[in-house]
C-alpha positions in Angstrom: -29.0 -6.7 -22.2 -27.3 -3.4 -21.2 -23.4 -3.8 -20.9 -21.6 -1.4 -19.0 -19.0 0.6 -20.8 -15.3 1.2 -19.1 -15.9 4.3 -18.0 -19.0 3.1 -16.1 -17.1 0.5 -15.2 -14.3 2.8 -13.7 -16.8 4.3 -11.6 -17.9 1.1 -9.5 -13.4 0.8 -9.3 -13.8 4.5 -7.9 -16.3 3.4 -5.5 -14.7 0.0 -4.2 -11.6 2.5 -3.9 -13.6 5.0 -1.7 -14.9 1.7 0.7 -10.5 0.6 1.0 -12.0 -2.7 -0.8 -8.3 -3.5 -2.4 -7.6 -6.6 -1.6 -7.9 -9.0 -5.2 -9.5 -11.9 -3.6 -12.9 -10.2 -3.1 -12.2 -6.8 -5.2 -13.0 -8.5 -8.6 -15.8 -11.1 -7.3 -17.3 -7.6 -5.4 -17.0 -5.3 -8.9 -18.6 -8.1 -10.8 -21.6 -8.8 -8.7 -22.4 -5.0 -8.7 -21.4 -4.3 -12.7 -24.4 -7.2 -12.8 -27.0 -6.1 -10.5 -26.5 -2.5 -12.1 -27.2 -4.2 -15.6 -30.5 -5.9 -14.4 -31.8 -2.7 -12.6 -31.1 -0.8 -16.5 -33.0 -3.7 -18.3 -35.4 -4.6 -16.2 -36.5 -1.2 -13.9 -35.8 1.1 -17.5 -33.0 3.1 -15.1 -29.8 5.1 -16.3 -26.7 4.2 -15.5 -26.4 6.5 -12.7 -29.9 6.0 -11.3 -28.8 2.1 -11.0 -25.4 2.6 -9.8 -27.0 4.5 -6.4 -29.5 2.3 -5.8 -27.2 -0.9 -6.1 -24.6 0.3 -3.9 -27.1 1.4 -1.3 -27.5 -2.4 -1.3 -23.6 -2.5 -0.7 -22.6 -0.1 1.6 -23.4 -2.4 4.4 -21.0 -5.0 3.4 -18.3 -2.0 2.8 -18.6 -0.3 5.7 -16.4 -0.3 8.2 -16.1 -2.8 10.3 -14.0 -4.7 13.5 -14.2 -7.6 15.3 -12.7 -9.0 18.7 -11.2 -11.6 17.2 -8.4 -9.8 15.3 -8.5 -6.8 17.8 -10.9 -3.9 17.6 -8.0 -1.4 16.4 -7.8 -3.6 12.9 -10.4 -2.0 10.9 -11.8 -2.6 7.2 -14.4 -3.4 4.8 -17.3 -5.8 6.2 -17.1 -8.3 3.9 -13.0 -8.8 3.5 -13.1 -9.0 8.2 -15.4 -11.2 8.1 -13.7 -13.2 5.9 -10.7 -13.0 7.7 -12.9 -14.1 10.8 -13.3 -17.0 9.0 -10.1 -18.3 8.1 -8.8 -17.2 11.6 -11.3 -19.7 13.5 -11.0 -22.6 11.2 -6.9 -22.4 11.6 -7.4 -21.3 15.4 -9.3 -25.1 15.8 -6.9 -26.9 14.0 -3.8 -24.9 16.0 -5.9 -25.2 19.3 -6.0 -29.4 18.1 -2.3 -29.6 17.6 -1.9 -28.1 20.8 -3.6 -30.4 23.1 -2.2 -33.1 21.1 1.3 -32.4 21.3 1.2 -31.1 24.7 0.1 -34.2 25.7 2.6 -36.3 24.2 5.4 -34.5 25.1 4.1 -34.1 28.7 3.9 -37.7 29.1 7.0 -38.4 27.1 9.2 -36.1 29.5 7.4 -37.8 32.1 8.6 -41.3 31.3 11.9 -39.9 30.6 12.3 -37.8 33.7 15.6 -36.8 33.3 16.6 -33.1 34.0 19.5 -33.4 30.6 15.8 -33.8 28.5 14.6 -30.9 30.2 16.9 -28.8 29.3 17.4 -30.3 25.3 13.7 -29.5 25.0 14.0 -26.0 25.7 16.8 -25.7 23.6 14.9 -27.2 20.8 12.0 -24.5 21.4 14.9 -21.6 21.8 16.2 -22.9 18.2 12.6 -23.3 16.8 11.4 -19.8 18.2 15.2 -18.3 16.8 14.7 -19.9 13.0 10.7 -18.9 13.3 11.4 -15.7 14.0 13.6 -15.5 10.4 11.3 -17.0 8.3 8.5 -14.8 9.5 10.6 -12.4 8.4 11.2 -14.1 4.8 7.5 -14.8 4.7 7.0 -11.1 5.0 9.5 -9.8 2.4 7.7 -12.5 0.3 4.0 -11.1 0.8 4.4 -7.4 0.9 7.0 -7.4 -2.2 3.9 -8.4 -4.3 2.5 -5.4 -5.1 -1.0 -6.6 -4.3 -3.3 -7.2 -1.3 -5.6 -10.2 -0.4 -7.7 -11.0 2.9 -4.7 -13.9 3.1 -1.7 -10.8 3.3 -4.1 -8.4 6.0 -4.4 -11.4 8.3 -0.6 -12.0 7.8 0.4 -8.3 8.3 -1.8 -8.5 11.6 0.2 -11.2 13.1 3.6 -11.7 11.9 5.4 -8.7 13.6 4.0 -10.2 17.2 5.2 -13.2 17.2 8.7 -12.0 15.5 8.6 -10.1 18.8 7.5 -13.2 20.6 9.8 -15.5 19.4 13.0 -13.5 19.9 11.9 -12.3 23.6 10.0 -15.2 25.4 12.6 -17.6 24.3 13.9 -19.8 26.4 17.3 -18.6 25.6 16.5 -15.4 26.3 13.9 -15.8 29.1 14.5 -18.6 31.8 11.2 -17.8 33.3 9.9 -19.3 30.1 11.6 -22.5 31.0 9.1 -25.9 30.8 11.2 -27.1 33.7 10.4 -25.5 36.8 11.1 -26.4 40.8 11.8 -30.0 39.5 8.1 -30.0 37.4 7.3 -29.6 34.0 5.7 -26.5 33.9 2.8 -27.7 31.2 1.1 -23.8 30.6 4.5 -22.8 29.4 4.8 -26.3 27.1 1.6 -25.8 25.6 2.6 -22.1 24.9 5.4 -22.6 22.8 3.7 -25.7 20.9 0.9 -23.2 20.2 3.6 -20.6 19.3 5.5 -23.2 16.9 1.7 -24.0 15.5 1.6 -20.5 14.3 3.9 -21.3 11.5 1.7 -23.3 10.2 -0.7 -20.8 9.7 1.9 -18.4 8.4 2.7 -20.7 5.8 -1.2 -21.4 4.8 -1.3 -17.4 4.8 1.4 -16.9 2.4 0.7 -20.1 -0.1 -2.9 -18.6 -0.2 -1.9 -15.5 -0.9 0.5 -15.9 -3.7 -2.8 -18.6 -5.2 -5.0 -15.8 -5.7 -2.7 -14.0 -8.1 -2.3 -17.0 -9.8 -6.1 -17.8 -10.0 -7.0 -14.4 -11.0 -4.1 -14.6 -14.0 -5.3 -18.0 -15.4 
């Protein structure tokens, strides 16, 4: 069995540099998978190094190239395989987010309902003022946390995407700040604007998952 020295090994890292393939979570699983599929085409085809190396990355420059997708906005672009990825993880959150929704919504809808005084009204848009104010600066921790790493993962791209948004959206359609954005409205509960900001407070959910997974992988990668 041929086994590739570090300078042909170098040569795959120069190539996974020229595709922007950086992020650590599919970087080393990517480099390995093509190290082995160069070391099977030199056994078993008789090929040099360099003769293997351009015929197994033919095989990758698909998955490399560049890529986009609507659902984190057509101006985000990056390798095929790390997008797709992030595809992934954004509709498996984006179901459970869309679930918490519905379900809160719903109970507070019902529970204000019940209530139906104007004084709970008001405390619940207070408490979504406070929740959007505090979001907005742990977003902001969340973000010193990720990008003082010194390493990328698909988890820190999707978190990069996102976080500066809905900084923006918490500070400026907050109830506080807003009183358009008020779930009380002509002496109704507006529910659209309820089940915005429980979808809104959702997101930190997903920030958290973002940031927990991303901090993982280093420590997976260093066992």
């Amino acid at each position: 069995m041929n086994y590739l020295r570090e300078d042909q090994l170098l040569n795959i890292e120069t190539y996974l540099n020229q595709k922007d393939l950086t992020q650590i979570d599919l970087r080393n699983e990517v480099l390995d998978h093509i190290a082995n599929g160069i070391e099977t085409k030199m056994d078993s085809e008789n090929r040099s190094f360099e003769e293997a190396f351009s015929k197994e990355v033919i095989t990758w420059n698909k998955e490399l190239g560049n890529y986009s997708s609507w659902w984190l906005g057509i101006a985000w672009i990056g390798p095929k395989i790390m997008m797709k990825k992030c595809v992934e993880i954004l509709k498996h959150f984006y179901f459970k987010m869309l679930l918490f929704t519905l379900l809160s919504t719903l109970i507070l809808y019902l529970l204000l309902q019940f209530v139906g005084d104007v004084l709970a009204f008001s405390n619940i848009d207070k408490l979504f003022g406070l929740l959007f104010f505090a979001s907005s600066m742990i977003l902001c921790y969340f973000g010193y946390q990720i990008n003082t790493t010194k390493y990328k993962t698909s988890f820190s791209f999707l978190f990069n995407r996102h976080y500066f948004p809905f900084i923006l959206f918490y500070l400026v359609i907050n109830p506080f700040v807003l009183e358009t954005h008020s779930i009380f409205k002509e002496d109704k509960i507006n529910i659209m604007v309820l089940a915005h900001n429980t979808l809104a407070v959702s997101n930190m959910a997903f920030s958290y998952f973002l940031l927990k997974s991303h901090m993982q992988v280093k420590k997976i990668k260093m066992a």
